[in-house]
């Protein structure tokens, strides 16, 4: 085993800020959706809209960082991506119960397995932007209607926003669980706090 | 030494002067009659005489205000007629209501709120100038009162109605002390519509004579409060008082335009504009869909109970001795009267909400009704997708009233009159009362009557609360909130798609069950491998 520095300070900062923001967005969003009454509809509404701007800010910062540092390459894959994803999926479905080694080893150049790459890429490039766009269309509904959007779109926009939120909750549950699949139960979380992780040589 | 002291003193004094100027209160000259009017009516010889009747006073008024009666003749206050675009004639003398039902055949009682003298039957002369009652609107003494069954005349000798004393009106004194209408002048009819204080409207009653800020933020009459009166919004020109339940403004699209009367009457937007919520953009986004009244009048009948239910079918019960019965509830409101039937009252009432585009539909005495369910005597038009409609608060007065069960029309019972005249309130015979009323009105009547349940919509615009007391988001944006039953549109916090919720449930439960199962399998596998290793 050796210790490698996997996550730069900015990556950890952005990861945890994103985590807090998304968690709070989900929480306040569900209250606005009427699933429970805790901090009050109006407060939840204000916090939700404020955090939406926070999330946009963090994502813009992250894009800037990934592009300028060249770290976006972490998300590029060589070779047959599907095959590699299947290998990783097979590990979680079968190999993990047989104490098989992880099919892809982490190192300074490559810290994400193919399944992580595609998931995070889809989340950051498709899922979250879509949710943010739909959310902003929801918030600026009156302005968009003034620009010519049919008022009857309110309902589908609201339903899509809710649906994406539920999918996001599914992601969060699995994502948190996946952190326990490192070489110890907490090694992945420790790494995301300190930046350092012990990896197989 | 002395010089330097001056150097200090001068700037110090000038600073003091500046400061004192900054904190000084603006000087307001005392408001006396000279501030308000160019005429002192006590000095007019015309008015220095012993008036013995209302019309005599009017004649005196008209010597100077030569056109006033002609102006009055054109108003719906005088005609009780409101011609509509579709040719229908509405107005107080035509519409059905579910309080005392109809004016016709009950004129001496009903027209005690008319601004005329002597409308006691069909022979009333609507062209008569001397029969215009100037005083009921312009009495500034607060002592002028029409006698309840006097067809518009005040008590000319000391008398009693019910148990209330009606002292002789001092017409000379009142005529010499006239002014612009204040709350009490308008209120004497509009606060007591339906036969008593707070009965009819739900948002207009005598508590508005001296309202607190929580009751009505605009009309609040305490120190430093706005102290607005009726005519500040119902701004009158040529005696035409704007504001009508027949053609209300449901949505102001002009914004700031006070006091120009391009909206009739002055709307909320005339003073507050169309973007009044300075620090909360989302509230302004509501304005095209939600009337200001909806959030800013969270309750009606705030201080005095208003009538919510009137069942005429229960009227007519007499006690063992053949006497009339009156039963009161614990708050002193009648819940049963032999003359009128059964009542329900409520205070601090949550209004009912409907989409409203300003078109109010009225059933008349000629409309064929569907008696299989509740009949809406009037109902607001409007729908969620329509750019003219907004959500409005209403008092909905419900009850049961007589109708012609063969012709399916409402009937006009004669209620008021002497014994033997067919008047229900003396003879307690619906058959006679309806026959007499219909014959008087010259209308067809089959001879068979029944009672049908009705509802009547009264849009709410008064008793505006201070902003702190306005409805909050969650009052509507919630399941089981105030707009629970208002369908046809998506309301965040209230509505959800069953399909989306189901997918959400599957995704969340599925991933929870999945990770728990996966973790359990890992645990078992790990334990087995450990045992194998040890073995």
XYZ file of C-alpha atoms in Angstrom:
736
model
C 0.000 0.000 0.000
C 1.098 3.529 -0.664
C -0.334 6.918 0.090
C -1.215 9.084 -2.895
C -2.532 12.634 -3.003
C -5.710 12.139 -5.051
C -7.843 15.212 -4.430
C -6.527 18.749 -4.645
C -7.767 21.322 -2.168
C -10.169 22.894 -4.655
C -11.628 19.521 -5.619
C -12.411 18.720 -1.989
C -13.814 22.180 -1.383
C -16.052 21.991 -4.437
C -17.105 18.448 -3.644
C -18.236 19.255 -0.130
C -19.835 22.576 -1.022
C -21.698 20.792 -3.780
C -22.715 18.093 -1.321
C -24.033 20.599 1.221
C -25.785 22.640 -1.456
C -27.448 19.684 -3.129
C -28.496 18.212 0.175
C -30.036 21.517 1.251
C -31.655 21.982 -2.152
C -33.253 18.555 -1.880
C -34.388 19.217 1.661
C -35.903 22.644 0.974
C -37.266 21.485 -2.369
C -39.178 18.665 -0.753
C -40.680 21.078 1.761
C -41.769 23.405 -1.045
C -43.197 20.323 -2.731
C -45.350 19.930 0.373
C -43.947 16.655 1.675
C -43.355 17.998 5.168
C -43.474 21.200 7.194
C -40.258 21.937 9.032
C -38.604 25.276 8.375
C -41.720 26.790 6.788
C -42.687 27.069 3.137
C -41.546 30.643 2.735
C -38.128 30.080 4.317
C -37.669 26.868 2.346
C -38.614 28.743 -0.827
C -36.101 31.550 -0.200
C -33.290 29.195 0.831
C -33.954 26.963 -2.163
C -33.722 29.823 -4.649
C -30.651 31.261 -2.957
C -28.902 27.881 -3.003
C -29.734 27.418 -6.667
C -27.488 30.386 -7.392
C -24.883 28.862 -5.057
C -24.907 25.613 -6.997
C -24.576 27.450 -10.297
C -21.629 29.392 -8.881
C -19.859 26.238 -7.672
C -20.407 24.480 -10.981
C -19.033 27.437 -12.951
C -16.005 27.576 -10.631
C -15.467 23.840 -11.040
C -15.680 24.012 -14.821
C -13.157 26.830 -14.762
C -10.856 24.836 -12.499
C -11.116 21.578 -14.448
C -10.495 23.302 -17.766
C -7.652 25.555 -16.662
C -5.835 22.849 -14.696
C -6.417 20.236 -17.388
C -7.820 17.913 -14.732
C -10.874 17.344 -16.922
C -8.751 14.625 -18.520
C -9.611 12.485 -15.516
C -12.995 12.061 -17.148
C -11.701 10.927 -20.533
C -11.428 7.224 -21.216
C -9.338 5.349 -23.701
C -10.532 2.201 -25.351
C -13.930 0.580 -25.107
C -15.821 2.441 -22.407
C -18.783 0.071 -22.390
C -16.556 -2.920 -21.806
C -14.784 -1.151 -18.966
C -18.072 -0.092 -17.370
C -19.273 -3.690 -17.542
C -16.078 -4.809 -15.819
C -16.629 -2.322 -13.015
C -20.316 -3.245 -12.735
C -19.419 -6.933 -12.641
C -17.081 -6.163 -9.754
C -19.867 -4.527 -7.702
C -22.319 -7.307 -8.519
C -20.036 -10.329 -8.119
C -16.355 -9.632 -7.487
C -16.883 -7.565 -4.352
C -18.445 -10.557 -2.604
C -15.454 -12.757 -3.472
C -12.899 -10.306 -2.193
C -11.585 -9.833 -5.731
C -9.312 -6.837 -6.285
C -10.778 -3.644 -7.810
C -10.546 -3.959 -11.587
C -9.113 -0.428 -11.950
C -6.414 0.804 -9.645
C -6.265 4.383 -8.484
C -3.162 6.462 -9.059
C -2.180 10.112 -9.375
C -3.134 10.252 -13.028
C -6.290 8.203 -12.865
C -8.379 8.292 -9.698
C -11.821 7.500 -11.172
C -13.015 4.144 -12.368
C -14.983 4.064 -15.668
C -18.331 3.790 -13.925
C -17.522 6.842 -11.817
C -16.347 8.733 -14.881
C -19.541 8.194 -16.809
C -21.790 8.770 -13.764
C -20.137 12.014 -12.656
C -19.894 13.214 -16.212
C -23.571 12.592 -16.829
C -24.447 14.212 -13.502
C -22.366 17.321 -14.101
C -22.972 17.754 -17.813
C -26.565 16.532 -18.142
C -28.410 15.910 -14.862
C -27.563 18.980 -12.807
C -27.623 21.463 -15.729
C -31.008 20.123 -16.801
C -32.339 20.382 -13.259
C -30.952 23.913 -12.946
C -32.412 25.011 -16.281
C -35.810 23.540 -15.430
C -35.602 25.119 -11.972
C -34.814 28.523 -13.405
C -37.630 28.160 -15.945
C -39.880 27.396 -12.956
C -38.701 30.410 -11.016
C -38.725 32.844 -13.954
C -41.985 31.444 -15.253
C -43.753 34.798 -15.520
C -40.878 36.330 -17.482
C -40.796 33.385 -19.875
C -44.530 33.549 -20.392
C -44.135 37.243 -21.165
C -41.562 36.190 -23.785
C -44.067 33.816 -25.342
C -43.879 30.548 -23.440
C -47.316 28.894 -23.139
C -48.612 29.218 -19.569
C -49.701 25.581 -19.690
C -46.043 24.560 -19.428
C -46.070 25.315 -15.715
C -47.281 21.862 -14.813
C -44.850 19.786 -16.934
C -41.963 22.003 -15.802
C -42.906 21.439 -12.183
C -43.270 17.696 -12.667
C -39.930 17.405 -14.465
C -38.202 19.372 -11.711
C -39.681 17.051 -9.107
C -38.806 13.930 -11.092
C -35.171 14.994 -11.506
C -34.999 15.716 -7.781
C -36.170 12.202 -6.974
C -33.576 10.756 -9.343
C -30.968 12.899 -7.618
C -31.975 11.466 -4.250
C -31.438 7.998 -5.706
C -27.988 9.076 -6.839
C -27.103 10.518 -3.418
C -28.136 7.294 -1.644
C -26.051 5.111 -3.932
C -23.162 7.543 -4.010
C -22.922 7.626 -0.214
C -23.124 3.854 -0.064
C -20.428 3.495 -2.716
C -17.991 5.406 -0.508
C -17.868 2.299 1.698
C -16.571 0.122 -1.122
C -12.992 1.362 -0.958
C -10.300 -0.840 0.448
C -11.617 -0.013 3.905
C -15.124 1.215 4.735
C -14.008 4.790 5.301
C -10.960 5.177 3.105
C -12.852 6.956 0.320
C -14.419 9.470 2.685
C -11.084 10.096 4.416
C -9.550 10.754 1.040
C -12.227 13.261 0.176
C -11.489 15.051 3.461
C -7.698 14.989 3.529
C -6.941 14.496 -0.148
C -4.721 11.474 0.650
C -5.737 7.875 0.090
C -3.943 4.561 0.548
C -4.093 2.673 -2.708
C -2.954 -0.759 -3.830
C 0.419 -0.759 -5.553
C -9.150 83.318 24.112
C -12.446 85.079 23.482
C -11.931 84.963 19.735
C -11.361 81.247 19.720
C -14.531 80.727 21.718
C -16.520 82.561 19.041
C -14.871 80.425 16.433
C -16.266 77.377 18.158
C -19.611 78.861 19.009
C -20.649 79.903 15.516
C -20.275 76.507 13.848
C -21.760 74.843 16.909
C -24.812 77.084 16.792
C -25.259 76.742 13.069
C -24.987 72.991 13.464
C -27.622 73.105 16.168
C -29.817 75.196 13.893
C -29.425 72.765 11.013
C -30.167 69.841 13.281
C -33.240 71.457 14.754
C -34.514 72.179 11.267
C -33.995 68.550 10.333
C -35.966 67.149 13.246
C -38.712 69.763 13.289
C -42.118 68.382 12.501
C -43.934 69.702 9.471
C -46.436 72.320 10.568
C -50.030 71.397 9.869
C -52.603 74.127 10.253
C -55.561 73.046 12.346
C -58.287 71.500 10.253
C -61.481 73.440 10.790
C -64.556 73.986 8.662
C -62.852 76.848 6.823
C -60.246 74.410 5.539
C -62.909 72.235 4.032
C -65.729 74.343 2.699
C -66.431 77.771 1.288
C -69.972 77.647 2.590
C -71.207 77.779 6.159
C -74.652 76.313 5.920
C -75.701 77.766 9.263
C -75.564 81.208 7.610
C -77.988 80.440 4.779
C -81.400 82.016 5.204
C -82.876 79.156 3.145
C -81.989 76.822 5.959
C -83.129 79.009 8.831
C -86.627 77.646 9.046
C -88.557 74.963 10.769
C -88.470 72.030 8.357
C -91.297 69.596 8.888
C -90.344 66.951 6.312
C -87.456 65.645 4.277
C -88.707 66.915 0.925
C -88.931 70.444 2.376
C -85.227 70.280 3.199
C -84.461 69.031 -0.301
C -86.345 71.944 -1.833
C -84.164 74.271 0.166
C -80.986 72.457 -0.892
C -81.988 72.616 -4.548
C -82.342 76.412 -4.491
C -78.550 76.613 -4.577
C -77.518 73.155 -5.696
C -79.801 73.426 -8.679
C -78.563 70.386 -10.594
C -77.971 68.028 -7.706
C -81.270 66.162 -7.915
C -80.936 65.748 -11.670
C -77.530 64.191 -11.100
C -78.982 61.911 -8.469
C -81.723 60.775 -10.792
C -79.100 59.272 -13.073
C -77.422 57.188 -10.393
C -78.149 53.588 -9.473
C -78.532 54.868 -5.935
C -81.757 56.416 -7.175
C -82.983 54.058 -9.893
C -81.910 50.776 -8.305
C -81.600 49.805 -11.964
C -78.382 48.674 -13.591
C -78.755 48.016 -17.305
C -76.314 45.386 -18.506
C -74.658 44.971 -21.895
C -76.775 41.913 -22.692
C -79.977 43.895 -22.217
C -80.689 42.366 -18.828
C -81.824 44.817 -16.202
C -80.088 44.279 -12.902
C -79.817 46.411 -9.817
C -81.390 46.225 -6.446
C -84.950 46.423 -7.701
C -84.510 43.505 -10.105
C -82.110 40.924 -8.754
C -83.006 37.917 -6.656
C -81.211 37.575 -3.366
C -81.332 35.013 -0.624
C -81.774 37.465 2.225
C -85.161 39.185 1.943
C -85.534 37.948 -1.646
C -87.204 40.840 -3.456
C -87.956 44.512 -3.027
C -91.190 44.515 -4.973
C -94.293 44.361 -2.758
C -92.122 45.142 0.295
C -91.199 48.693 -0.666
C -91.991 50.579 2.554
C -89.514 48.390 4.419
C -86.843 47.825 1.783
C -86.750 51.402 0.532
C -85.924 52.799 3.940
C -82.413 52.519 2.499
C -83.315 54.293 -0.738
C -82.019 57.848 -1.171
C -85.537 58.952 -1.822
C -88.639 59.874 0.129
C -91.809 57.853 -0.085
C -91.089 54.888 -2.386
C -93.835 52.843 -0.786
C -95.316 51.215 -3.881
C -95.328 51.220 -7.678
C -96.666 54.756 -7.811
C -93.344 56.273 -6.684
C -92.420 59.189 -8.920
C -88.827 58.694 -10.018
C -88.831 62.126 -11.729
C -89.539 64.016 -8.529
C -86.639 66.216 -7.478
C -88.025 67.053 -4.049
C -88.093 63.357 -3.165
C -84.310 63.078 -3.365
C -82.941 62.635 0.164
C -79.886 64.867 0.364
C -79.459 64.450 4.092
C -78.927 60.728 4.314
C -75.610 61.124 2.527
C -74.720 64.652 3.663
C -75.764 64.657 7.309
C -72.629 65.567 9.216
C -74.246 65.383 12.641
C -74.675 61.631 12.788
C -78.234 62.088 14.006
C -80.200 61.647 10.799
C -81.828 58.251 10.516
C -84.454 56.944 8.173
C -87.264 55.140 9.894
C -86.956 51.390 9.102
C -90.411 50.992 7.650
C -90.887 54.599 6.573
C -90.189 54.144 2.851
C -87.233 56.461 3.218
C -88.630 59.091 5.565
C -86.967 59.838 8.883
C -89.000 59.773 12.058
C -90.924 63.037 12.172
C -92.169 62.397 15.704
C -90.501 60.418 18.477
C -91.182 56.766 17.838
C -89.914 53.239 18.480
C -89.142 50.458 16.020
C -88.875 47.023 17.538
C -87.272 48.024 20.785
C -85.047 50.720 19.300
C -86.032 54.350 19.839
C -86.215 56.541 16.744
C -86.323 60.104 18.020
C -87.718 62.896 15.876
C -85.038 64.171 13.479
C -84.102 67.817 14.011
C -84.180 68.601 10.302
C -83.282 72.280 10.695
C -80.156 71.508 12.720
C -79.139 68.731 10.359
C -79.747 70.846 7.252
C -77.441 73.514 8.663
C -74.727 70.944 9.419
C -74.053 69.107 6.198
C -70.810 67.850 4.758
C -69.209 65.340 2.457
C -70.319 61.776 3.153
C -68.273 60.009 5.774
C -68.254 56.371 6.803
C -71.397 56.726 8.827
C -73.401 58.144 5.910
C -72.512 55.285 3.580
C -72.630 52.769 6.365
C -76.140 53.582 7.451
C -77.320 51.594 4.421
C -74.328 49.566 3.315
C -73.270 48.332 6.767
C -76.794 47.292 7.631
C -77.888 45.668 4.394
C -80.050 42.606 4.824
C -81.798 44.067 7.815
C -79.097 44.609 10.394
C -75.485 45.282 11.209
C -73.028 42.980 9.403
C -75.779 40.774 8.002
C -75.165 40.997 4.292
C -71.684 41.748 3.028
C -69.297 40.182 5.495
C -66.747 42.913 4.814
C -68.906 45.943 5.572
C -70.340 46.578 9.014
C -70.476 49.196 11.740
C -67.107 48.108 13.149
C -65.709 50.154 10.240
C -66.977 53.406 11.778
C -63.903 53.581 13.967
C -61.768 50.680 12.861
C -58.491 49.592 14.352
C -55.541 49.020 12.076
C -55.938 45.265 12.257
C -59.536 45.560 11.120
C -58.885 47.822 8.158
C -55.469 49.289 7.538
C -56.800 52.004 5.217
C -59.785 53.110 7.246
C -58.036 52.901 10.631
C -58.896 56.112 12.398
C -56.361 56.232 15.215
C -53.488 58.683 15.555
C -51.090 58.626 12.587
C -53.317 56.175 10.782
C -54.656 56.638 7.257
C -58.241 57.357 8.274
C -59.543 56.891 4.738
C -63.250 57.027 4.204
C -65.478 55.339 1.644
C -65.325 58.211 -0.841
C -61.527 58.144 -0.942
C -61.763 55.032 -3.096
C -65.339 55.344 -4.287
C -64.411 58.747 -5.679
C -67.542 60.475 -6.731
C -68.165 62.784 -9.649
C -71.532 64.337 -10.304
C -72.984 62.184 -7.540
C -72.064 59.016 -9.473
C -70.487 56.760 -6.892
C -68.194 54.280 -8.644
C -68.143 50.666 -7.584
C -70.637 48.033 -8.533
C -71.153 44.392 -7.814
C -72.765 44.126 -11.216
C -69.725 45.202 -13.176
C -66.766 44.908 -10.816
C -63.146 45.347 -11.804
C -61.564 41.967 -11.174
C -58.163 42.893 -12.538
C -56.519 46.298 -12.704
C -54.196 46.568 -15.680
C -53.499 50.288 -15.407
C -51.579 50.455 -12.153
C -50.947 53.834 -10.576
C -53.724 56.167 -11.659
C -55.209 57.636 -8.500
C -57.251 59.813 -8.516
C -58.041 59.485 -12.222
C -61.052 57.258 -12.386
C -60.067 55.069 -15.318
C -60.706 52.116 -13.069
C -64.076 52.109 -11.405
C -63.754 52.365 -8.498
C -60.218 53.038 -7.369
C -58.492 49.670 -7.243
C -55.621 48.526 -5.035
C -53.322 49.088 -8.004
C -54.420 52.701 -8.403
C -52.375 53.562 -5.326
C -50.044 50.605 -4.915
C -49.170 49.990 -8.569
C -48.833 46.636 -10.228
C -45.551 45.695 -8.516
C -46.183 46.557 -4.897
C -43.993 43.953 -3.168
C -40.662 45.689 -3.043
C -38.489 42.961 -1.567
C -40.217 39.812 -2.701
C -40.345 39.466 -6.463
C -42.287 36.225 -6.349
C -45.240 37.935 -4.705
C -45.476 40.333 -7.648
C -45.503 37.296 -9.929
C -48.818 36.379 -8.324
C -50.597 39.576 -9.252
C -51.872 38.393 -12.628
C -53.439 35.326 -11.032
C -54.338 36.366 -7.495
C -56.373 39.408 -6.498
C -54.743 41.567 -3.811
C -57.825 40.950 -1.683
C -57.158 37.213 -1.586
C -54.009 37.499 0.537
C -54.627 40.857 2.163
C -58.111 40.078 3.476
C -57.390 36.817 5.304
C -60.720 36.930 7.100
C -64.004 38.785 6.782
C -66.494 39.663 9.498
C -63.452 40.212 11.682
C -65.253 41.765 14.614
C -68.960 41.186 14.059
C -70.655 37.993 13.009
C -72.151 37.946 9.552
C -75.055 35.832 8.360
C -73.931 32.693 6.497
C -77.164 30.704 6.264
C -80.818 31.697 6.066
C -83.425 28.972 5.751
C -86.822 30.478 4.948
C -88.429 27.023 4.832
C -88.269 26.783 8.615
C -90.169 30.029 9.164
C -93.652 30.128 10.590
C -93.330 28.010 13.745
C -95.355 29.380 16.656
C -95.094 28.411 20.305
C -97.824 26.691 22.354
C -99.583 29.979 22.928
C -99.515 30.823 19.231
C -96.828 33.450 19.762
C -93.779 34.102 17.579
C -90.516 32.426 18.567
C -87.060 33.989 18.674
C -84.090 31.842 19.669
C -80.676 33.424 20.237
C -77.268 31.791 20.270
C -74.740 32.466 23.039
C -73.449 35.559 21.213
C -76.872 37.160 21.081
C -77.544 36.519 17.395
C -80.910 35.084 16.426
C -80.698 31.527 15.127
C -84.441 31.173 14.770
C -87.207 33.673 14.164
C -90.767 32.785 13.297
C -90.853 35.560 10.695
C -87.643 34.626 8.928
C -86.697 31.038 9.674
C -83.342 29.612 10.634
C -79.992 31.465 10.595
C -76.334 30.697 10.997
C -73.772 33.367 11.837
C -70.005 33.349 11.783
C -67.199 35.671 12.756
C -63.597 35.679 11.498
C -64.769 33.857 8.405
C -62.310 32.415 5.912
C -63.596 33.538 2.512
C -64.238 31.047 -0.281
C -62.059 31.405 -3.354
C -63.090 31.373 -7.000
C -61.623 32.402 -10.351
C -63.207 35.692 -11.293
C -62.892 37.756 -14.483
C -65.271 40.561 -13.519
C -68.347 38.993 -15.110
C -70.916 38.286 -12.453
C -73.876 36.224 -13.632
C -77.206 36.954 -12.085
C -80.320 34.874 -12.032
C -83.436 37.034 -12.306
C -87.047 36.284 -11.485
C -87.522 35.258 -15.125
C -84.649 32.747 -15.235
C -85.611 29.083 -15.330
C -83.638 27.372 -12.577
C -82.512 23.795 -12.137
C -84.009 22.856 -8.796
C -82.297 19.457 -8.628
C -79.370 20.900 -6.676
C -78.139 24.073 -5.084
C -79.013 27.094 -7.247
C -76.385 29.795 -7.601
C -78.353 33.051 -7.559
C -75.271 34.693 -8.953
C -71.885 33.284 -9.730
C -68.551 34.695 -10.773
C -67.243 33.771 -14.220
C -63.595 32.995 -14.713
C -61.125 30.248 -15.294
C -57.477 29.584 -14.528
C -56.075 29.843 -18.059
C -57.792 33.145 -18.803
C -55.680 36.303 -18.735
C -58.525 38.328 -17.249
C -59.289 36.029 -14.333
C -57.794 36.100 -10.898
C -58.465 34.190 -7.726
C -60.877 36.237 -5.614
C -62.262 35.907 -2.095
C -66.029 35.688 -1.683
C -68.545 35.561 1.050
C -70.949 32.863 -0.060
C -74.307 33.293 1.594
C -76.356 30.120 1.476
C -79.929 29.400 2.349
C -83.288 28.077 1.305
C -85.928 30.248 -0.297
C -89.303 29.805 -1.975
C -89.625 29.197 -5.726
C -92.310 28.234 -8.188
C -91.944 24.467 -8.316
C -93.793 24.171 -11.631
C -92.449 27.126 -13.605
C -89.003 26.688 -11.975
C -88.516 30.349 -11.205
C -87.881 32.304 -8.075
C -90.910 34.004 -6.583
C -91.423 37.339 -4.857
C -93.127 36.774 -1.552
C -94.833 39.710 0.093
C -93.226 39.887 3.500
C -94.014 43.340 4.864
C -97.460 44.798 5.335
C -100.471 44.895 7.662
C -102.313 41.830 8.888
C -104.595 40.350 6.273
C -102.640 41.888 3.393
C -100.957 38.588 2.610
C -97.707 39.787 4.166
C -95.880 36.712 5.483
C -94.587 38.561 8.531
C -98.127 39.038 9.784
C -100.140 36.178 8.269
C -97.488 33.413 8.184
C -99.014 31.886 5.071
C -96.564 31.278 2.239
C -99.309 30.529 -0.265
C -100.980 33.902 0.279
C -97.698 35.738 0.595
C -96.345 34.433 -2.722
C -99.642 34.894 -4.547
C -99.938 38.478 -3.313
C -96.321 39.302 -4.143
C -96.485 37.790 -7.628
C -99.817 39.398 -8.420
C -98.462 42.775 -7.291
C -95.444 42.311 -9.539
C -97.665 41.198 -12.423
C -95.775 37.956 -12.829
C -96.940 34.464 -13.691
C -97.223 32.088 -10.789
C -98.322 28.450 -11.111
C -99.728 28.317 -7.601
C -97.257 25.661 -6.403
C -94.228 26.621 -4.413
C -91.347 24.791 -2.860
C -88.072 25.686 -1.183
C -84.741 25.356 -2.954
C -81.253 25.743 -1.584
C -79.410 28.743 -3.002
C -75.995 30.340 -2.785
C -75.024 33.918 -3.443
C -71.517 35.277 -4.086
C -70.330 38.534 -2.576
C -66.815 39.591 -3.647
C -64.767 40.808 -0.692
C -62.812 44.062 -0.943
C -63.022 45.729 2.453
C -61.420 45.014 5.827
C -57.920 44.939 4.359
C -55.450 43.746 6.979
C -52.033 45.265 7.647
C -49.375 43.491 5.606
C -48.094 41.613 8.657
C -51.455 39.844 8.841
C -51.644 38.957 5.144
C -51.753 35.322 4.186
C -48.409 33.557 4.017
C -47.275 31.295 1.193
C -48.165 28.111 3.002
C -51.779 29.164 3.523
C -52.347 28.207 -0.103
C -49.186 26.309 -1.079
C -50.027 23.260 0.974
C -52.177 20.219 0.888
C -55.381 21.045 2.693
C -54.679 24.794 2.295
C -57.132 27.531 1.405
C -57.044 26.762 -2.297
C -57.397 23.018 -1.849
C -60.615 22.886 -3.843
C -59.802 25.412 -6.561
C -59.001 23.200 -9.540
C -57.700 23.566 -13.045
C -54.173 24.781 -12.446
C -50.888 23.616 -10.929
C -50.242 25.012 -7.477
C -46.766 24.259 -6.073
C -46.919 22.693 -2.640
C -50.455 21.461 -3.202
C -50.328 19.522 -6.437
C -48.234 16.581 -7.541
C -48.322 14.094 -10.362
C -49.120 10.622 -9.052
C -46.867 9.203 -11.763
C -43.857 11.314 -10.772
C -44.388 10.558 -7.094
C -44.548 6.843 -7.869
C -41.307 6.953 -9.828
C -39.740 8.902 -6.968
C -40.894 6.329 -4.476
C -39.545 3.479 -6.584
C -36.200 5.223 -7.123
C -35.698 6.142 -3.467
C -36.982 2.907 -1.948
C -35.272 0.893 -4.694
C -31.879 2.451 -4.054
C -32.288 2.147 -0.261
C -33.299 -1.507 -0.488
C -30.535 -2.078 -3.045
C -27.734 -0.647 -0.909
C -28.972 -2.378 2.237
C -29.143 -5.735 0.411
C -25.730 -5.142 -1.145
C -24.239 -4.237 2.227
C -25.782 -7.314 3.853
C -24.424 -9.569 1.145
C -20.996 -7.998 1.536
C -21.146 -8.560 5.286
C -22.126 -12.202 4.907
C -19.569 -12.831 2.178
C -16.851 -11.164 4.239
C -17.755 -13.245 7.309
C -17.769 -16.488 5.315
C -14.398 -15.710 3.787
C -13.005 -14.887 7.218
C -14.273 -18.224 8.566
C -12.851 -20.045 5.551
C -9.552 -18.281 6.145
C -9.582 -19.300 9.812
C -10.636 -22.859 9.009
